[in-house]
Coordinates of N, CA and C in Angstrom, one line a residue:
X1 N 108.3 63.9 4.7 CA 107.9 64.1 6.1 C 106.4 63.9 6.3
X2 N 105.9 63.6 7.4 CA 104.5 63.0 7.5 C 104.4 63.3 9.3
X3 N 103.0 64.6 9.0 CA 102.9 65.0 10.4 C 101.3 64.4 10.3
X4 N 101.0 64.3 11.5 CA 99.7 63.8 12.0 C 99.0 64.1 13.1
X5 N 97.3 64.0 13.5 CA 97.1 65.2 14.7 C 95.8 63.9 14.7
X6 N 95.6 63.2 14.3 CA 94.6 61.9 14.7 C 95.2 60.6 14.2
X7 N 94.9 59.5 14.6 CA 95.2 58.0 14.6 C 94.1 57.2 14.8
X8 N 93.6 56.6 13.2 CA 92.7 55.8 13.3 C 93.2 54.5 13.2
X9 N 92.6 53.3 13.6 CA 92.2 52.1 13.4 C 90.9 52.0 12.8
X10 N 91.7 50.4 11.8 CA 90.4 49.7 11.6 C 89.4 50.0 11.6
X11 N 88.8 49.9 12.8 CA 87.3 49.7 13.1 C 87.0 51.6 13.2
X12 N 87.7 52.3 13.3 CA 87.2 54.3 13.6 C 87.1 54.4 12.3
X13 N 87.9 54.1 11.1 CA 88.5 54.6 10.0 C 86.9 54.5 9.1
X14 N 86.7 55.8 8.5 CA 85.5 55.3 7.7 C 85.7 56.2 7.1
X15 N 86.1 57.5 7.0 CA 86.0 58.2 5.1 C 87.8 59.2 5.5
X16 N 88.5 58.7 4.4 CA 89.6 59.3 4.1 C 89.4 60.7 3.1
X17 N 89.7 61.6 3.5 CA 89.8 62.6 2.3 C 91.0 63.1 1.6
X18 N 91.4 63.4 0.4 CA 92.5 63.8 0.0 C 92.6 64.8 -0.6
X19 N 93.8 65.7 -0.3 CA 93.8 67.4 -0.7 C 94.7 67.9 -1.7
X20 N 95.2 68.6 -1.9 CA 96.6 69.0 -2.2 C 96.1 69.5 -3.6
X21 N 97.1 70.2 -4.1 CA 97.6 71.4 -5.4 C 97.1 70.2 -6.9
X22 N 96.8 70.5 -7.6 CA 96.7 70.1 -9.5 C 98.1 69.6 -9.5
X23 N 98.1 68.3 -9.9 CA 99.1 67.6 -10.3 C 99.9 66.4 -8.7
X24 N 99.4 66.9 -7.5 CA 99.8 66.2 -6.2 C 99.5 64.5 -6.8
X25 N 98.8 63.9 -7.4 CA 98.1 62.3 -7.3 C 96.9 62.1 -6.4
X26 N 96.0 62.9 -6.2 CA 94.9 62.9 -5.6 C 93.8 61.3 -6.1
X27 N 93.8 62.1 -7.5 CA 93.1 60.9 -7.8 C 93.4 59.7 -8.4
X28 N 94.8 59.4 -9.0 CA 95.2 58.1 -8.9 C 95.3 57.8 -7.3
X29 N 96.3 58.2 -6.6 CA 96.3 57.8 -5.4 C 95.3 57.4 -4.1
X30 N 94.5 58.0 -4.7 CA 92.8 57.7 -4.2 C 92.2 56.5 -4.2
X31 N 92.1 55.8 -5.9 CA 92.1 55.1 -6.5 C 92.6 53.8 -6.1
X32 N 94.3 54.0 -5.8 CA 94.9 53.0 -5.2 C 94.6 52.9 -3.8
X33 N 94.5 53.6 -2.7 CA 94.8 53.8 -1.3 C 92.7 53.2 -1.5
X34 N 91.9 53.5 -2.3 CA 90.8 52.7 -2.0 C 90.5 51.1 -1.8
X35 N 91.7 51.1 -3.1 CA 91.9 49.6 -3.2 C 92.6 48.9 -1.8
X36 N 93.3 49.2 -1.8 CA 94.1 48.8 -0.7 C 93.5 48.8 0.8
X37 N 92.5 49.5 1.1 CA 91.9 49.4 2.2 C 90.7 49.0 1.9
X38 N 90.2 48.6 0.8 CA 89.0 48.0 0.7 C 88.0 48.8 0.9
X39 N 88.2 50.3 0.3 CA 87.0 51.0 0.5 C 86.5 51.7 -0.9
X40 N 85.4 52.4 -0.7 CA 85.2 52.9 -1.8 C 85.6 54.1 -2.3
X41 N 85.5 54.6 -4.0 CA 86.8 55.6 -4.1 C 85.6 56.8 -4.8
X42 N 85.7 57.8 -5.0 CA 85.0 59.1 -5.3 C 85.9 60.0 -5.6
X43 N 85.9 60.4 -6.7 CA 86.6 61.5 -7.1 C 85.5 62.3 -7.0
X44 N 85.7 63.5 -6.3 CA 84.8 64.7 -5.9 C 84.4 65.6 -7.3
X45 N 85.5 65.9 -7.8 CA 85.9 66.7 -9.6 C 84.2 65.9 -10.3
X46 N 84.1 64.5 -10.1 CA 82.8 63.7 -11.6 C 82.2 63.9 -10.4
X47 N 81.6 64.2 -9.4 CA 80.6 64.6 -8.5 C 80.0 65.8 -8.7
X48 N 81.0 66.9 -9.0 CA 80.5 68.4 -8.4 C 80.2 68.2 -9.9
X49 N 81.0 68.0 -10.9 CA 81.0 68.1 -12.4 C 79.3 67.4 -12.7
X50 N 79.0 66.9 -12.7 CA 77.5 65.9 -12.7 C 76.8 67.0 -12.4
X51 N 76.7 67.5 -11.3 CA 75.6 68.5 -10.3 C 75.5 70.2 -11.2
X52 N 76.6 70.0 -12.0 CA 76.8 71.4 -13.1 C 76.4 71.2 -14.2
X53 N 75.9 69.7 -14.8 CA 75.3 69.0 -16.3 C 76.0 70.1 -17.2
X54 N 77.5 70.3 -17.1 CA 78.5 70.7 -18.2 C 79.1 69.3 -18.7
X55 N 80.3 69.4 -19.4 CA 80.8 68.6 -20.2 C 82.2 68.8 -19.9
X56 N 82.7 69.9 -18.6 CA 83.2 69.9 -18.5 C 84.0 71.0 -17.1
X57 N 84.8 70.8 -16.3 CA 85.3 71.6 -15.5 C 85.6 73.1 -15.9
X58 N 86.2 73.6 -17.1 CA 86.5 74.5 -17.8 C 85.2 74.8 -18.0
X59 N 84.3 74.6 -19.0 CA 83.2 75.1 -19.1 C 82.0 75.6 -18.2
X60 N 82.4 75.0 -17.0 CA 81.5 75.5 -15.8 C 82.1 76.7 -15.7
X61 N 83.5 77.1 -15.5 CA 84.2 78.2 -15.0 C 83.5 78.9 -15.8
X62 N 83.9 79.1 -17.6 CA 83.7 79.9 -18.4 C 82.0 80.3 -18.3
X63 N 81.4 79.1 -17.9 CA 79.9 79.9 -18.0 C 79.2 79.9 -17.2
X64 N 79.3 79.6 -15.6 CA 78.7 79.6 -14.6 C 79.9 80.4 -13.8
X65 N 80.7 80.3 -13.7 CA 81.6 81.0 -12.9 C 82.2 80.0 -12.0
X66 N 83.5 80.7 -11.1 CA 84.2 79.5 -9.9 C 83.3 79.8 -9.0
X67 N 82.2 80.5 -8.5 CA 81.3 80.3 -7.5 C 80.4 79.0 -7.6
X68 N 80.1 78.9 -8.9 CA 78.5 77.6 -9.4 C 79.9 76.5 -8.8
X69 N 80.9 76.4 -9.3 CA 82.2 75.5 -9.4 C 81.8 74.5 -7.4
X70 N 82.3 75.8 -6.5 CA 82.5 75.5 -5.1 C 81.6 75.5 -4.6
X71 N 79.9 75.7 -5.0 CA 79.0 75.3 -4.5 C 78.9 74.0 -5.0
X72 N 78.9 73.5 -5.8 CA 78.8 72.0 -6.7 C 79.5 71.5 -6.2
X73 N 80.9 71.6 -5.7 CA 81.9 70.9 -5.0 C 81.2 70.4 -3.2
X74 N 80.7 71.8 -3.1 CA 80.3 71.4 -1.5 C 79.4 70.6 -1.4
X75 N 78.5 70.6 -2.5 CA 76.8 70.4 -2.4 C 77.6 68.2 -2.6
X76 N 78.8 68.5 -3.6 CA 79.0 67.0 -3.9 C 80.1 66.3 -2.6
X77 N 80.9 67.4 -2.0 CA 81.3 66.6 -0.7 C 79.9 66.3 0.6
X78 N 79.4 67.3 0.5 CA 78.5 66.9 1.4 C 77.9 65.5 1.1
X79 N 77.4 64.9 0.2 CA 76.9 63.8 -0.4 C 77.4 63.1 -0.4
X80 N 79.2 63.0 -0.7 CA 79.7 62.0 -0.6 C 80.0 61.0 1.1
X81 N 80.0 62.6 1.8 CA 79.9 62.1 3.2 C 79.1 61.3 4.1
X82 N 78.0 60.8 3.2 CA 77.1 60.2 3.5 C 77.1 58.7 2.9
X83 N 78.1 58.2 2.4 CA 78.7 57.4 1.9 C 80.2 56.6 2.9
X84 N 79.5 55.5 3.4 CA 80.4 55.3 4.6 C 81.5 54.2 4.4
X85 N 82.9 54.4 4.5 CA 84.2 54.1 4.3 C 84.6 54.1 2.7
X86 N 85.0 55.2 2.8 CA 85.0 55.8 1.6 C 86.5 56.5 1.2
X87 N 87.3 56.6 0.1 CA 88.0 57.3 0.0 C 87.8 58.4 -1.0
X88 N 87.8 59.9 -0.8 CA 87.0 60.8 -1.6 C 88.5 61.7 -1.9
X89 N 88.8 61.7 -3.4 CA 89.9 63.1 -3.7 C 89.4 64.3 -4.1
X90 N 89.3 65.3 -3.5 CA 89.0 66.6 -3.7 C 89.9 67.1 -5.0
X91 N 88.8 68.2 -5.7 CA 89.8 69.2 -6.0 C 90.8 69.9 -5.5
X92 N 92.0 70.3 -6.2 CA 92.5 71.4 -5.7 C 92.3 72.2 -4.8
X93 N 91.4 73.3 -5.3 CA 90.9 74.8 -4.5 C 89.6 73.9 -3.2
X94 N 89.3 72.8 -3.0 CA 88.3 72.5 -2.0 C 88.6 72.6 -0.6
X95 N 89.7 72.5 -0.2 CA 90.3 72.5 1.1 C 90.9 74.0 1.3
X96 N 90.7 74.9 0.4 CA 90.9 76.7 0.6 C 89.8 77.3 -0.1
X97 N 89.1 76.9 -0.2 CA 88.1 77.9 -1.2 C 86.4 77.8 -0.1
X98 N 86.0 78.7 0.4 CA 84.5 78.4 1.3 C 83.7 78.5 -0.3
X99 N 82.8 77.6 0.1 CA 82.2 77.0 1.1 C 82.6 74.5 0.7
X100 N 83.2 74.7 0.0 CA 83.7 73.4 0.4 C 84.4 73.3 1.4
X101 N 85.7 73.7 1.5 CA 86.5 74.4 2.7 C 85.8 74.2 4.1
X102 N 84.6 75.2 3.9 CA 84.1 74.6 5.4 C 83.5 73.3 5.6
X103 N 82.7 72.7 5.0 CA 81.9 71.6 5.0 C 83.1 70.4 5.0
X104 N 84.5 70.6 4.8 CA 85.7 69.8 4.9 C 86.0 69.7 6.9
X105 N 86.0 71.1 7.3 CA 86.2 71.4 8.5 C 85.0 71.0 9.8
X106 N 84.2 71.7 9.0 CA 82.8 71.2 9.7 C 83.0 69.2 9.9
X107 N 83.2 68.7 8.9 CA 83.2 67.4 9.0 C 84.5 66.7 9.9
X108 N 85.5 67.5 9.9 CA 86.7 66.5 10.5 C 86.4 67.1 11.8
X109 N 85.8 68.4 12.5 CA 85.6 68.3 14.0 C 84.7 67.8 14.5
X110 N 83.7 66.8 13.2 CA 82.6 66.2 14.2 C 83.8 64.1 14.1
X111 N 84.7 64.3 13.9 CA 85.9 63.0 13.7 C 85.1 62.1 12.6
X112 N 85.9 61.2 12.8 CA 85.9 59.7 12.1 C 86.1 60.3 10.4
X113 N 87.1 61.1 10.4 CA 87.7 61.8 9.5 C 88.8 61.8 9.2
X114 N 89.7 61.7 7.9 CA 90.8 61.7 7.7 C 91.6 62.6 7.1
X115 N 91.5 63.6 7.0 CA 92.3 64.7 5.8 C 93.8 64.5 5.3
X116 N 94.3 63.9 4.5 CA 95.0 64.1 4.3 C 95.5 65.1 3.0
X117 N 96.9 65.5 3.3 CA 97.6 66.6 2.7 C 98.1 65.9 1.7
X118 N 98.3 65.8 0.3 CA 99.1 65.2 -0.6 C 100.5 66.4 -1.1
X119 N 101.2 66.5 0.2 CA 102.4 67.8 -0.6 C 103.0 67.6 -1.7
X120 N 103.3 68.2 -2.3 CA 104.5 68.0 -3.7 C 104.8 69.0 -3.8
X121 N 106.4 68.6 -4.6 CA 107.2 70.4 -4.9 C 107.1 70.2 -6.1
X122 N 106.8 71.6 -6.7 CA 107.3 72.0 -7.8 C 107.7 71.4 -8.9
X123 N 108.9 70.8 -8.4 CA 109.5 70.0 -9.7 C 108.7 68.6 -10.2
X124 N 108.1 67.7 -8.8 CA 107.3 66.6 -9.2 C 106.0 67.2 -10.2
X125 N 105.4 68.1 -9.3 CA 104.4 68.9 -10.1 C 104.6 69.0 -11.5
X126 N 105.4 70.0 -11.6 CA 106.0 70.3 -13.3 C 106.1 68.8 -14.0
X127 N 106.6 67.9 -13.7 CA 106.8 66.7 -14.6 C 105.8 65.9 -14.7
X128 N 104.8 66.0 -13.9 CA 103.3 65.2 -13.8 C 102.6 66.4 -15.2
X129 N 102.4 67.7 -14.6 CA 101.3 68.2 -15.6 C 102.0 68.3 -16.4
X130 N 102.7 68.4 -17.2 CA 103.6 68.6 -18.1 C 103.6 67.6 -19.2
X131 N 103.3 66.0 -18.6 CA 102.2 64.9 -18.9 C 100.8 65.4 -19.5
X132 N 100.0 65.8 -18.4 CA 98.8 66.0 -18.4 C 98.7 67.1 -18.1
X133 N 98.1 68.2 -18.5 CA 97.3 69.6 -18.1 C 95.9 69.2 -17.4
X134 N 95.7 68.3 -18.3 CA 94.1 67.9 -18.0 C 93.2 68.9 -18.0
X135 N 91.9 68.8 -17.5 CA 90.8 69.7 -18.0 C 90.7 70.9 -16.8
X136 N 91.4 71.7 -16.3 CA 91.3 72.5 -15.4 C 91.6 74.0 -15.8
X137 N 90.4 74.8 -15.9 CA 90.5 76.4 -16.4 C 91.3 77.2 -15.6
X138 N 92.1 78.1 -16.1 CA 93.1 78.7 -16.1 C 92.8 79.7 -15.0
X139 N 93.7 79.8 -14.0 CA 92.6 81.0 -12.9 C 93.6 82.7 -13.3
X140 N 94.6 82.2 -13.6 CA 95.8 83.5 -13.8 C 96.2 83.7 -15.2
X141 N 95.2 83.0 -16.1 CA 95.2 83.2 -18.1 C 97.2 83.2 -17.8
X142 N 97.5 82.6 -17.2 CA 99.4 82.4 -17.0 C 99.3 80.1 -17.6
X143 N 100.4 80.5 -18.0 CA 100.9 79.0 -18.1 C 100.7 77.9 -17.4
X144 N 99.8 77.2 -17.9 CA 99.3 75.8 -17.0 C 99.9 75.5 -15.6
X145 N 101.2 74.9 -16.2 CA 102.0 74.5 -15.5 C 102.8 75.5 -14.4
X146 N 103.3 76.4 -14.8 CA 103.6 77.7 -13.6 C 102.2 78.0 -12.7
X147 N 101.1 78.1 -13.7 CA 100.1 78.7 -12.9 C 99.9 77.7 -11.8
X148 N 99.5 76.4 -12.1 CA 99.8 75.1 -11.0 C 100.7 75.3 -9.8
X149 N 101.9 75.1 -10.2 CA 103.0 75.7 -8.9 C 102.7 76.7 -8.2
X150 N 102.6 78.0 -8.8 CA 102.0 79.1 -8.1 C 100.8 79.3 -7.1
X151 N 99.7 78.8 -7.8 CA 98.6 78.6 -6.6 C 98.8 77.4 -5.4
X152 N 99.7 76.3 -6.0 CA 100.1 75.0 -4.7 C 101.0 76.0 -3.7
X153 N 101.5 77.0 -4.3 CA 102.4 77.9 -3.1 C 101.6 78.3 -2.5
X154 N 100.5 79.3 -3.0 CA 99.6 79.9 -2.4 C 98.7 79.3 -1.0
X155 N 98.4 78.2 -1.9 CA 97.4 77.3 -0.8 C 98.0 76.5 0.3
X156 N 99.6 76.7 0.1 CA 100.0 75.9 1.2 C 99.7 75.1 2.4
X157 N 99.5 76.9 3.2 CA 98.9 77.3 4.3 C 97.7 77.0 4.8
X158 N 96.9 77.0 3.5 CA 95.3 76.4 3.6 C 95.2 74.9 4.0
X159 N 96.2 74.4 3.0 CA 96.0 72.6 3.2 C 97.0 72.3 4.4
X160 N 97.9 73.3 4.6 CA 97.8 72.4 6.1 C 96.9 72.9 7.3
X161 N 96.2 73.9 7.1 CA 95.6 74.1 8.8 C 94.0 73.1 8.2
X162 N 94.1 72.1 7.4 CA 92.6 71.8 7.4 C 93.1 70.2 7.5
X163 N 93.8 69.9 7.0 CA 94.6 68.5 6.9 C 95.0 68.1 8.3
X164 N 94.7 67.0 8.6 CA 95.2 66.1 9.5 C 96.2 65.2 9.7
X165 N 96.6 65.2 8.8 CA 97.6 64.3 8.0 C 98.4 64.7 7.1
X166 N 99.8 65.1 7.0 CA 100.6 65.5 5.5 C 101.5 64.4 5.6
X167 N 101.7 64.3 4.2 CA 102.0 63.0 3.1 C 102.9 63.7 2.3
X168 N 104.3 63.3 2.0 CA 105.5 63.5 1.2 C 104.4 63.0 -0.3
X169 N 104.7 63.5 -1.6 CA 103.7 63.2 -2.3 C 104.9 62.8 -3.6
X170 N 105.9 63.3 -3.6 CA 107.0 63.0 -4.4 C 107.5 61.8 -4.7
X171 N 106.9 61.2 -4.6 CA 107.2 59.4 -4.9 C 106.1 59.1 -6.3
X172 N 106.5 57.4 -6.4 CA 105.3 56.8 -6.5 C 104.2 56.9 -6.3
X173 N 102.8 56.6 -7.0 CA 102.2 56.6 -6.2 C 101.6 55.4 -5.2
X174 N 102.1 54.3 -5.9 CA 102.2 53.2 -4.8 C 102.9 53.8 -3.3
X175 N 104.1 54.2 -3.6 CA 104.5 54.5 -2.1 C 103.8 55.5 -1.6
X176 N 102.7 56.1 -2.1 CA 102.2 57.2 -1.5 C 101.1 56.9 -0.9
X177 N 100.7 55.8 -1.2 CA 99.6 54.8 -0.8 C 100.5 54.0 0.9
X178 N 101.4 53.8 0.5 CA 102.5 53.2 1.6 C 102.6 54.3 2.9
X179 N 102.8 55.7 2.4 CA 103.0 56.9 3.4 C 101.7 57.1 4.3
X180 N 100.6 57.1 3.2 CA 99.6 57.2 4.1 C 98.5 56.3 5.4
X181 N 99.1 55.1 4.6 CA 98.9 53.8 5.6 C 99.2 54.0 6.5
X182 N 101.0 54.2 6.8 CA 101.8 54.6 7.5 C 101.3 55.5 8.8
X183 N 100.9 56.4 8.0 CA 100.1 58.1 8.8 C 99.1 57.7 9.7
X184 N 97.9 56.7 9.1 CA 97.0 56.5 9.3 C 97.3 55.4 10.6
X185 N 97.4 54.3 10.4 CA 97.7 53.5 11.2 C 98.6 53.0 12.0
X186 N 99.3 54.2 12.3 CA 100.7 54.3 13.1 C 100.3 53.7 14.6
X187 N 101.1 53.3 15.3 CA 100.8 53.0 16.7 C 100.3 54.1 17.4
X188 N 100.2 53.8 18.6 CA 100.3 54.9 19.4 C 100.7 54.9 20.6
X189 N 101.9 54.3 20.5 CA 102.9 53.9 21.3 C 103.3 55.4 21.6

């Protein structure tokens, strides 16, 4: 299912953002949907990570805390924003956690903004990280993979009142590149 509350073209379209839970395809799907529109791609995660001179997501948590984490994140969305036609995948917690959160919001009411939602259930989840854990510290010392599902429940609510766009994420990620096209450049018949 794919709801939408703005409709760019072309020529409006200049920085897409992408949201959603650990394990949704943010950043492969970033990656592809850059390509495909010919823009540039940013993963927000080696942005904020850079601005923390760790070695790693986990070890920022462990020794600066998740506050140093979402100020680095904001300090690296803001920056990225300044970067024009762009496709940028957030973390996780960026689109519920202030102060990235706001500076997400703050940007899509001044427009030429794209938020989209990357949903997934559970079960695609589970079989993506289940692959990969990847480098992301533990917020509930609970099981990677449960803990993952559990907080994408949590945040639901967050990623959709900030998102402009929700995207079935359960696919491909080609097709998910296909959904968002879709979202983005629907008529407006």
């Amino acid at each position: 299912m794919q709801t939408s509350h703005a409709t760019f073209d072309d020529d409006d379209l200049s920085t897409v953002v992408l949201i959603g839970a650990r394990g949704s395809g943010k950043s492969t799907v970033g990656r592809l949907l850059a390509e495909a529109l010919e823009l540039e791609f940013i993963d927000l995660d080696d942005r904020a990570l850079a601005l923390c001179d760790e070695s790693s997501v986990r070890a920022v948590f462990e020794r600066r805390g998740e506050l140093a984490w979402r100020v680095a994140e904001a300090a690296a969305l803001t920056e990225a924003f300044k970067s024009k036609r762009v496709v940028i995948a957030t973390g996780g917690g960026a689109a519920c956690i202030d102060p990235p959160q706001r500076v997400l919001r703050d940007a899509a009411a001044a427009g030429m903004l794209a938020i989209v939602w990357l949903r997934c259930d559970g079960q695609t989840m589970q079989d993506r990280l289940a692959k990969d854990v990847g480098d992301r510290p533990s917020l509930t010392r609970g099981d990677p993979v449960d803990e993952a599902i559990e907080i994408a429940v949590s945040r639901a609510s967050a990623y959709e009142a900030v998102a402009t766009h929700t995207v079935d994420a359960a696919v491909l990620p080609e097709q998910v590149v296909e959904r968002i096209q879709a979202s983005l450049f629907r008529s407006s018949s």
